[in-house]
Amino acid sequence: MQLPLELRQALEEETSNPRLRVLQAASESLSRQYRDKRPARVPSESGRIAYLTARLPATYAAAHRVSSELVARIPGVEIESVLDLGAGPGTAMWAAAAVFPALETITLVERDPDFVELGKRLAGHSFQAAMREGRWSNADISLIDEYPPHDAVFLSYVVGEIPRASLERIIGKAWSAAKIAIAIIEPGTPAGFSRILAARQELIRLGAAIAAPCPHDSTCPMSGTDWCHFSARVERTSLHRRAKSATLPYEDEKYSYVIAARCYVDRARARVIRHPTKLKGHVRLDLCGITGLLKKTVARKTKEEYRTARKADWGSVWPFDE
Ligand SMILES: C[S@@+](CC[C@H](N)C(=O)[O-])C[C@H]1O[C@@H](n2cnc3c(N)ncnc32)[C@H](O)[C@@H]1O
């Protein structure tokens, strides 16, 4: 996946000033925070620029995948409005706008005033009026009593920055504002997954239907050292490569997520939860299904199942009985 052209151009413009060494040091420190545990705030100028180069492409890729999954799991859905909570530079808005063709209204809430200004400047490069006319609010989501209703509500890589004690309240308010669905995305680490699990439990308690990635809304079967996460590949721009002193032309972002809805959801019968092992004449799959976790070997003689398994990827839906 590539970032939209106008976003790449906007990023080039925003990041053209800082010296590369400053950018590399800030990018390295930021990436370490995300790998290790919960990220800290990103207050400094160089921290924000580093976010644009080192993190935005990856969080965009995850938000794009999750938005596409939302469309896939809610038949006929048309998302006309999006509320992006903890928007940062507006990453989830860019992803949502690329996936939801009917999008008209976007509201973004972000507590860092400089990120708000940066997000507005980036959005000014968009070809889409909905993004250029996005309603930005410089506010703390934990201090707002009620969020304005929108078709879809996103909490993208922000739950980790919310104190655990406030999580239920914020999820409750976000769910109340979601006219159709809510999507929550976190880094694909054990800590990120544990927050997704807590959010998922709270959403189920509130009566939401889990749309993805789970094939059910019963207790999650992942336990112990296992955690549910997926991977989204994004092409690195040359700036992205230089900032991270990286050689590979792409990056794989590991993310955990949950999508919940108010309407009928067409859940996966089962979900591929690891890279499939594709061998001669058979494919080995790790699945999460209605009855829990299972390993499945699909042999060539099963024809249709085998063809599907050869094409399957980590995160794909498995459309057959377990
Ligand atoms: C890791 S960044 C994620 C940005 C963006 N959503 C993305 O996916 O790239 C987290 C953002 O949430 C914002 N944030 C954290 N806590 C917040 C709060 N209580 N209210 C509003 N924004 C908050 C931070 O300032 C930061 O911009």
Tab-separated table of C-alpha atoms and ligand atoms in Angstrom:
chain	number	residue	atom	x	y	z
A	1	MET	CA	0.000	0.000	0.000
A	2	GLN	CA	1.110	3.531	-0.763
A	3	LEU	CA	0.178	6.775	0.930
A	4	PRO	CA	-2.055	8.950	-1.274
A	5	LEU	CA	-0.015	11.131	-3.629
A	6	GLU	CA	-1.208	14.410	-2.145
A	7	LEU	CA	-0.389	13.197	1.379
A	8	ARG	CA	3.128	12.229	0.264
A	9	GLN	CA	3.561	15.685	-1.250
A	10	ALA	CA	2.220	17.348	1.904
A	11	LEU	CA	4.621	15.308	4.064
A	12	GLU	CA	7.582	16.219	1.845
A	13	GLU	CA	6.697	19.868	2.276
A	14	GLU	CA	6.232	19.662	6.056
A	15	THR	CA	9.422	17.728	6.661
A	16	SER	CA	11.752	19.498	4.260
A	17	ASN	CA	13.323	21.728	6.916
A	18	PRO	CA	14.751	19.713	9.836
A	19	ARG	CA	18.299	18.408	9.550
A	20	LEU	CA	18.362	14.704	8.759
A	21	ARG	CA	20.398	13.772	11.846
A	22	VAL	CA	17.885	15.438	14.180
A	23	LEU	CA	15.088	13.638	12.340
A	24	GLN	CA	16.845	10.264	12.539
A	25	ALA	CA	17.447	10.595	16.282
A	26	ALA	CA	13.837	11.631	16.918
A	27	SER	CA	12.500	8.836	14.647
A	28	GLU	CA	14.638	6.232	16.396
A	29	SER	CA	13.469	7.315	19.839
A	30	LEU	CA	9.827	7.368	18.694
A	31	SER	CA	10.027	3.890	17.112
A	32	ARG	CA	11.597	2.543	20.313
A	33	GLN	CA	8.682	3.883	22.372
A	34	TYR	CA	6.194	2.083	20.108
A	35	ARG	CA	8.139	-1.187	20.132
A	36	ASP	CA	8.614	-1.187	23.882
A	37	LYS	CA	5.434	-0.160	25.552
A	38	ARG	CA	2.968	2.641	25.598
A	39	PRO	CA	4.062	5.685	23.677
A	40	ALA	CA	4.692	8.930	25.484
A	41	ARG	CA	3.229	12.220	24.331
A	42	VAL	CA	4.775	13.740	21.258
A	43	PRO	CA	5.173	17.339	22.282
A	44	SER	CA	8.258	18.735	20.551
A	45	GLU	CA	8.584	20.093	17.021
A	46	SER	CA	11.101	17.382	16.100
A	47	GLY	CA	8.852	14.761	17.746
A	48	ARG	CA	5.924	15.814	15.582
A	49	ILE	CA	8.031	15.844	12.423
A	50	ALA	CA	9.405	12.416	13.393
A	51	TYR	CA	5.807	11.215	13.819
A	52	LEU	CA	5.043	12.265	10.250
A	53	THR	CA	8.033	10.434	8.823
A	54	ALA	CA	8.405	7.427	11.132
A	55	ARG	CA	4.887	6.606	12.332
A	56	LEU	CA	2.218	8.166	10.110
A	57	PRO	CA	2.843	5.872	7.101
A	58	ALA	CA	2.474	2.825	9.356
A	59	THR	CA	-0.592	4.019	11.272
A	60	TYR	CA	-2.135	5.064	7.937
A	61	ALA	CA	-1.639	1.526	6.603
A	62	ALA	CA	-3.272	0.010	9.694
A	63	ALA	CA	-6.195	2.477	9.629
A	64	HIS	CA	-6.690	1.812	5.893
A	65	ARG	CA	-6.856	-1.948	6.501
A	66	VAL	CA	-9.285	-1.503	9.377
A	67	SER	CA	-11.508	0.872	7.366
A	68	SER	CA	-11.598	-1.660	4.512
A	69	GLU	CA	-12.530	-4.399	6.968
A	70	LEU	CA	-15.353	-2.244	8.318
A	71	VAL	CA	-16.799	-1.983	4.801
A	72	ALA	CA	-16.322	-5.703	4.204
A	73	ARG	CA	-18.082	-6.780	7.404
A	74	ILE	CA	-21.083	-4.417	7.250
A	75	PRO	CA	-22.928	-5.186	4.018
A	76	GLY	CA	-24.047	-2.121	2.079
A	77	VAL	CA	-22.643	0.326	4.613
A	78	GLU	CA	-22.175	3.937	3.545
A	79	ILE	CA	-20.077	5.995	5.904
A	80	GLU	CA	-20.883	9.682	5.435
A	81	SER	CA	-19.356	11.047	8.634
A	82	VAL	CA	-16.298	10.163	10.715
A	83	LEU	CA	-15.210	11.265	14.184
A	84	ASP	CA	-11.447	10.873	14.702
A	85	LEU	CA	-10.601	10.987	18.433
A	86	GLY	CA	-6.939	11.633	19.296
A	87	ALA	CA	-6.457	12.494	15.649
A	88	GLY	CA	-2.784	13.527	15.772
A	89	PRO	CA	-2.075	14.867	12.274
A	90	GLY	CA	-5.341	13.315	10.974
A	91	THR	CA	-4.001	9.925	9.914
A	92	ALA	CA	-7.256	7.984	10.359
A	93	MET	CA	-9.128	10.688	8.440
A	94	TRP	CA	-6.808	10.190	5.432
A	95	ALA	CA	-7.334	6.437	5.560
A	96	ALA	CA	-11.106	6.752	6.016
A	97	ALA	CA	-11.347	9.195	3.108
A	98	ALA	CA	-9.485	6.747	0.876
A	99	VAL	CA	-11.917	3.926	1.724
A	100	PHE	CA	-15.339	5.546	2.292
A	101	PRO	CA	-16.483	7.129	-1.000
A	102	ALA	CA	-19.558	8.772	0.543
A	103	LEU	CA	-17.599	10.587	3.254
A	104	GLU	CA	-18.807	14.173	3.648
A	105	THR	CA	-18.222	15.248	7.243
A	106	ILE	CA	-15.116	14.711	9.351
A	107	THR	CA	-14.613	15.883	12.922
A	108	LEU	CA	-11.191	15.559	14.506
A	109	VAL	CA	-10.391	15.993	18.197
A	110	GLU	CA	-6.768	16.410	19.243
A	111	ARG	CA	-5.319	17.824	22.463
A	112	ASP	CA	-2.002	19.024	21.017
A	113	PRO	CA	-2.634	22.419	19.335
A	114	ASP	CA	0.459	22.054	17.128
A	115	PHE	CA	-0.761	18.714	15.803
A	116	VAL	CA	-4.079	20.398	15.023
A	117	GLU	CA	-2.317	23.089	12.984
A	118	LEU	CA	-0.134	20.488	11.275
A	119	GLY	CA	-3.163	18.298	10.514
A	120	LYS	CA	-5.017	21.238	8.982
A	121	ARG	CA	-2.011	22.091	6.785
A	122	LEU	CA	-1.738	18.474	5.567
A	123	ALA	CA	-5.484	18.303	4.894
A	124	GLY	CA	-5.201	21.512	2.872
A	125	HIS	CA	-3.344	19.443	0.243
A	126	SER	CA	-6.192	16.950	-0.132
A	127	PHE	CA	-8.222	16.662	-3.337
A	128	GLN	CA	-11.287	15.933	-1.193
A	129	ALA	CA	-13.424	18.770	0.137
A	130	ALA	CA	-14.454	16.661	3.156
A	131	MET	CA	-10.841	16.621	4.323
A	132	ARG	CA	-10.035	20.227	3.509
A	133	GLU	CA	-13.188	21.244	5.373
A	134	GLY	CA	-12.611	18.884	8.323
A	135	ARG	CA	-13.753	20.302	11.677
A	136	TRP	CA	-10.743	20.290	13.982
A	137	SER	CA	-11.216	20.669	17.712
A	138	ASN	CA	-8.271	21.266	20.021
A	139	ALA	CA	-9.582	19.438	23.097
A	140	ASP	CA	-8.899	16.628	25.538
A	141	ILE	CA	-11.280	13.740	24.819
A	142	SER	CA	-11.413	12.797	28.489
A	143	LEU	CA	-12.785	16.252	29.372
A	144	ILE	CA	-15.631	16.298	26.811
A	145	ASP	CA	-18.941	15.097	28.284
A	146	GLU	CA	-20.475	13.884	25.019
A	147	TYR	CA	-19.007	13.345	21.573
A	148	PRO	CA	-21.014	14.484	18.532
A	149	PRO	CA	-22.742	11.604	16.696
A	150	HIS	CA	-21.044	10.397	13.493
A	151	ASP	CA	-21.490	7.264	11.368
A	152	ALA	CA	-18.054	5.916	12.307
A	153	VAL	CA	-15.866	6.739	15.285
A	154	PHE	CA	-12.124	6.043	15.215
A	155	LEU	CA	-9.718	5.743	18.131
A	156	SER	CA	-6.504	5.116	16.242
A	157	TYR	CA	-3.376	4.555	18.346
A	158	VAL	CA	-4.731	6.723	21.150
A	159	VAL	CA	-6.105	4.297	23.751
A	160	GLY	CA	-2.528	3.642	24.926
A	161	GLU	CA	-2.255	7.286	25.886
A	162	ILE	CA	-5.437	7.253	27.953
A	163	PRO	CA	-5.138	6.305	31.639
A	164	ARG	CA	-6.663	2.838	32.106
A	165	ALA	CA	-9.087	4.212	34.698
A	166	SER	CA	-10.673	6.520	32.071
A	167	LEU	CA	-10.839	3.895	29.330
A	168	GLU	CA	-14.378	2.601	30.020
A	169	ARG	CA	-15.791	6.125	30.111
A	170	ILE	CA	-14.145	7.102	26.853
A	171	ILE	CA	-15.200	3.885	25.122
A	172	GLY	CA	-18.754	4.458	26.418
A	173	LYS	CA	-18.863	8.005	25.029
A	174	ALA	CA	-17.298	6.935	21.725
A	175	TRP	CA	-19.825	4.104	21.378
A	176	SER	CA	-22.732	6.467	22.117
A	177	ALA	CA	-21.478	8.729	19.313
A	178	ALA	CA	-21.142	5.887	16.796
A	179	LYS	CA	-24.293	5.812	14.646
A	180	ILE	CA	-23.042	2.792	12.699
A	181	ALA	CA	-19.652	1.566	13.935
A	182	ILE	CA	-16.596	2.168	16.053
A	183	ALA	CA	-13.035	1.147	15.177
A	184	ILE	CA	-10.222	0.984	17.716
A	185	ILE	CA	-6.634	0.376	16.632
A	186	GLU	CA	-3.538	-0.127	18.781
A	187	PRO	CA	0.046	-1.290	18.178
A	188	GLY	CA	0.189	-5.059	17.621
A	189	THR	CA	2.054	-5.730	20.849
A	190	PRO	CA	0.888	-7.700	23.907
A	191	ALA	CA	0.213	-4.371	25.669
A	192	GLY	CA	-1.683	-2.973	22.660
A	193	PHE	CA	-3.737	-6.170	22.387
A	194	SER	CA	-4.590	-6.144	26.099
A	195	ARG	CA	-6.076	-2.666	25.619
A	196	ILE	CA	-8.045	-3.855	22.572
A	197	LEU	CA	-9.326	-6.778	24.628
A	198	ALA	CA	-10.454	-4.437	27.414
A	199	ALA	CA	-12.184	-2.177	24.859
A	200	ARG	CA	-13.813	-5.198	23.184
A	201	GLN	CA	-15.199	-6.430	26.516
A	202	GLU	CA	-16.580	-3.003	27.297
A	203	LEU	CA	-18.213	-2.725	23.858
A	204	ILE	CA	-19.853	-6.142	24.267
A	205	ARG	CA	-21.120	-5.084	27.707
A	206	LEU	CA	-22.654	-2.007	26.045
A	207	GLY	CA	-24.509	-4.215	23.548
A	208	ALA	CA	-22.281	-3.708	20.491
A	209	ALA	CA	-21.935	-6.429	17.855
A	210	ILE	CA	-18.282	-7.280	17.246
A	211	ALA	CA	-17.726	-7.070	13.484
A	212	ALA	CA	-13.996	-7.821	13.207
A	213	PRO	CA	-11.545	-9.368	13.511
A	214	CYS	CA	-13.402	-11.910	15.671
A	215	PRO	CA	-15.810	-14.512	14.286
A	216	HIS	CA	-17.953	-14.200	17.452
A	217	ASP	CA	-18.576	-11.957	20.410
A	218	SER	CA	-17.893	-14.546	23.077
A	219	THR	CA	-14.785	-14.618	25.250
A	220	CYS	CA	-11.550	-14.197	23.280
A	221	PRO	CA	-9.636	-17.512	23.171
A	222	MET	CA	-6.201	-15.852	23.021
A	223	SER	CA	-4.366	-16.236	26.278
A	224	GLY	CA	-0.966	-16.674	27.846
A	225	THR	CA	1.812	-15.436	25.598
A	226	ASP	CA	-0.436	-15.279	22.530
A	227	TRP	CA	-1.902	-12.018	21.269
A	228	CYS	CA	-4.157	-11.249	18.324
A	229	HIS	CA	-2.466	-8.944	15.850
A	230	PHE	CA	-2.089	-8.410	12.129
A	231	SER	CA	0.367	-6.820	9.741
A	232	ALA	CA	-0.044	-4.049	7.158
A	233	ARG	CA	2.669	-3.344	4.606
A	234	VAL	CA	3.348	0.213	3.503
A	235	GLU	CA	5.816	1.405	0.883
A	236	ARG	CA	8.534	3.633	2.287
A	237	THR	CA	9.148	6.949	0.605
A	238	SER	CA	12.787	8.001	0.289
A	239	LEU	CA	12.302	10.447	3.173
A	240	HIS	CA	10.844	7.647	5.312
A	241	ARG	CA	13.871	5.439	4.470
A	242	ARG	CA	16.379	8.194	5.227
A	243	ALA	CA	14.679	9.183	8.499
A	244	LYS	CA	14.770	5.575	9.729
A	245	SER	CA	18.175	4.769	8.187
A	246	ALA	CA	16.325	1.869	6.585
A	247	THR	CA	17.210	-0.057	3.446
A	248	LEU	CA	14.007	-2.010	2.780
A	249	PRO	CA	11.554	-0.270	0.430
A	250	TYR	CA	8.612	-1.176	2.678
A	251	GLU	CA	7.650	-1.479	6.309
A	252	ASP	CA	5.322	-3.943	8.035
A	253	GLU	CA	3.191	-2.402	10.746
A	254	LYS	CA	1.868	-4.806	13.364
A	255	TYR	CA	-1.479	-3.723	14.746
A	256	SER	CA	-4.353	-5.015	16.872
A	257	TYR	CA	-7.894	-3.791	16.381
A	258	VAL	CA	-11.566	-4.215	17.022
A	259	ILE	CA	-14.556	-3.014	15.003
A	260	ALA	CA	-18.010	-3.032	16.595
A	261	ALA	CA	-21.329	-2.055	15.054
A	262	ARG	CA	-24.958	-1.299	15.835
A	263	CYS	CA	-26.297	-3.112	12.788
A	264	TYR	CA	-26.134	-6.570	11.202
A	265	VAL	CA	-22.541	-7.695	10.757
A	266	ASP	CA	-21.336	-10.334	8.338
A	267	ARG	CA	-18.639	-11.844	10.543
A	268	ALA	CA	-15.803	-13.971	9.285
A	269	ARG	CA	-16.528	-17.687	9.761
A	270	ALA	CA	-12.922	-17.886	10.821
A	271	ARG	CA	-9.899	-15.598	10.607
A	272	VAL	CA	-6.335	-16.468	9.579
A	273	ILE	CA	-4.266	-15.299	12.549
A	274	ARG	CA	-0.690	-16.064	11.410
A	275	HIS	CA	1.216	-16.095	8.121
A	276	PRO	CA	-0.055	-19.260	6.366
A	277	THR	CA	2.640	-21.876	5.695
A	278	LYS	CA	2.360	-22.700	1.990
A	279	LEU	CA	4.026	-26.012	1.130
A	280	LYS	CA	3.919	-28.268	-1.894
A	281	GLY	CA	0.431	-29.783	-2.078
A	282	HIS	CA	-0.854	-28.359	1.180
A	283	VAL	CA	-1.238	-25.178	3.225
A	284	ARG	CA	-1.128	-24.927	7.003
A	285	LEU	CA	-3.402	-22.334	8.563
A	286	ASP	CA	-3.755	-20.984	12.096
A	287	LEU	CA	-7.373	-19.963	12.484
A	288	CYS	CA	-9.554	-18.300	15.070
A	289	GLY	CA	-13.019	-19.720	14.573
A	290	ILE	CA	-16.376	-19.867	16.302
A	291	THR	CA	-15.174	-22.733	18.481
A	292	GLY	CA	-11.814	-21.176	19.310
A	293	LEU	CA	-8.255	-21.427	18.001
A	294	LEU	CA	-7.375	-24.244	15.643
A	295	LYS	CA	-4.732	-25.412	13.206
A	296	LYS	CA	-5.888	-26.630	9.823
A	297	THR	CA	-4.027	-28.353	7.018
A	298	VAL	CA	-5.664	-27.850	3.633
A	299	ALA	CA	-4.647	-30.414	1.025
A	300	ARG	CA	-4.709	-30.022	-2.755
A	301	LYS	CA	-7.537	-32.558	-3.100
A	302	THR	CA	-9.995	-30.168	-1.369
A	303	LYS	CA	-9.861	-28.057	-4.580
A	304	GLU	CA	-11.838	-24.881	-3.692
A	305	GLU	CA	-10.572	-24.744	-0.114
A	306	TYR	CA	-7.030	-25.309	-1.362
A	307	ARG	CA	-7.305	-22.526	-3.942
A	308	THR	CA	-8.535	-20.173	-1.219
A	309	ALA	CA	-5.797	-21.269	1.183
A	310	ARG	CA	-3.066	-20.630	-1.442
A	311	LYS	CA	-4.324	-17.054	-1.755
A	312	ALA	CA	-4.898	-16.563	1.989
A	313	ASP	CA	-2.826	-14.133	3.958
A	314	TRP	CA	-2.378	-13.257	7.584
A	315	GLY	CA	-5.646	-11.516	8.502
A	316	SER	CA	-7.737	-13.040	5.681
A	317	VAL	CA	-11.215	-14.341	6.279
A	318	TRP	CA	-11.507	-18.147	6.074
A	319	PRO	CA	-14.908	-18.657	4.443
A	320	PHE	CA	-15.365	-22.400	5.052
A	321	ASP	CA	-16.507	-24.413	8.035
A	322	GLU	CA	-13.661	-24.962	10.451
B	1	LIG	C1	-0.001	8.041	18.719
B	1	LIG	S1	-0.827	9.461	18.243
B	1	LIG	C2	-2.013	8.787	17.068
B	1	LIG	C3	-2.402	9.796	16.070
B	1	LIG	C4	-3.342	9.294	14.989
B	1	LIG	N1	-4.624	8.931	15.519
B	1	LIG	C5	-2.742	8.115	14.222
B	1	LIG	O1	-3.361	7.064	14.179
B	1	LIG	O2	-1.645	8.288	13.656
B	1	LIG	C6	-1.892	9.747	19.616
B	1	LIG	C7	-2.532	11.114	19.547
B	1	LIG	O3	-3.577	11.164	20.501
B	1	LIG	C8	-3.529	12.426	21.119
B	1	LIG	N2	-4.148	12.283	22.445
B	1	LIG	C9	-3.724	11.520	23.476
B	1	LIG	N3	-4.561	11.633	24.514
B	1	LIG	C10	-5.514	12.510	24.133
B	1	LIG	C11	-6.644	13.051	24.791
B	1	LIG	N4	-6.948	12.729	26.043
B	1	LIG	N5	-7.430	13.916	24.108
B	1	LIG	C12	-7.134	14.255	22.818
B	1	LIG	N6	-6.062	13.781	22.154
B	1	LIG	C13	-5.271	12.923	22.807
B	1	LIG	C14	-2.047	12.750	21.194
B	1	LIG	O4	-1.823	14.133	21.374
B	1	LIG	C15	-1.555	12.240	19.859
B	1	LIG	O5	-1.652	13.211	18.867
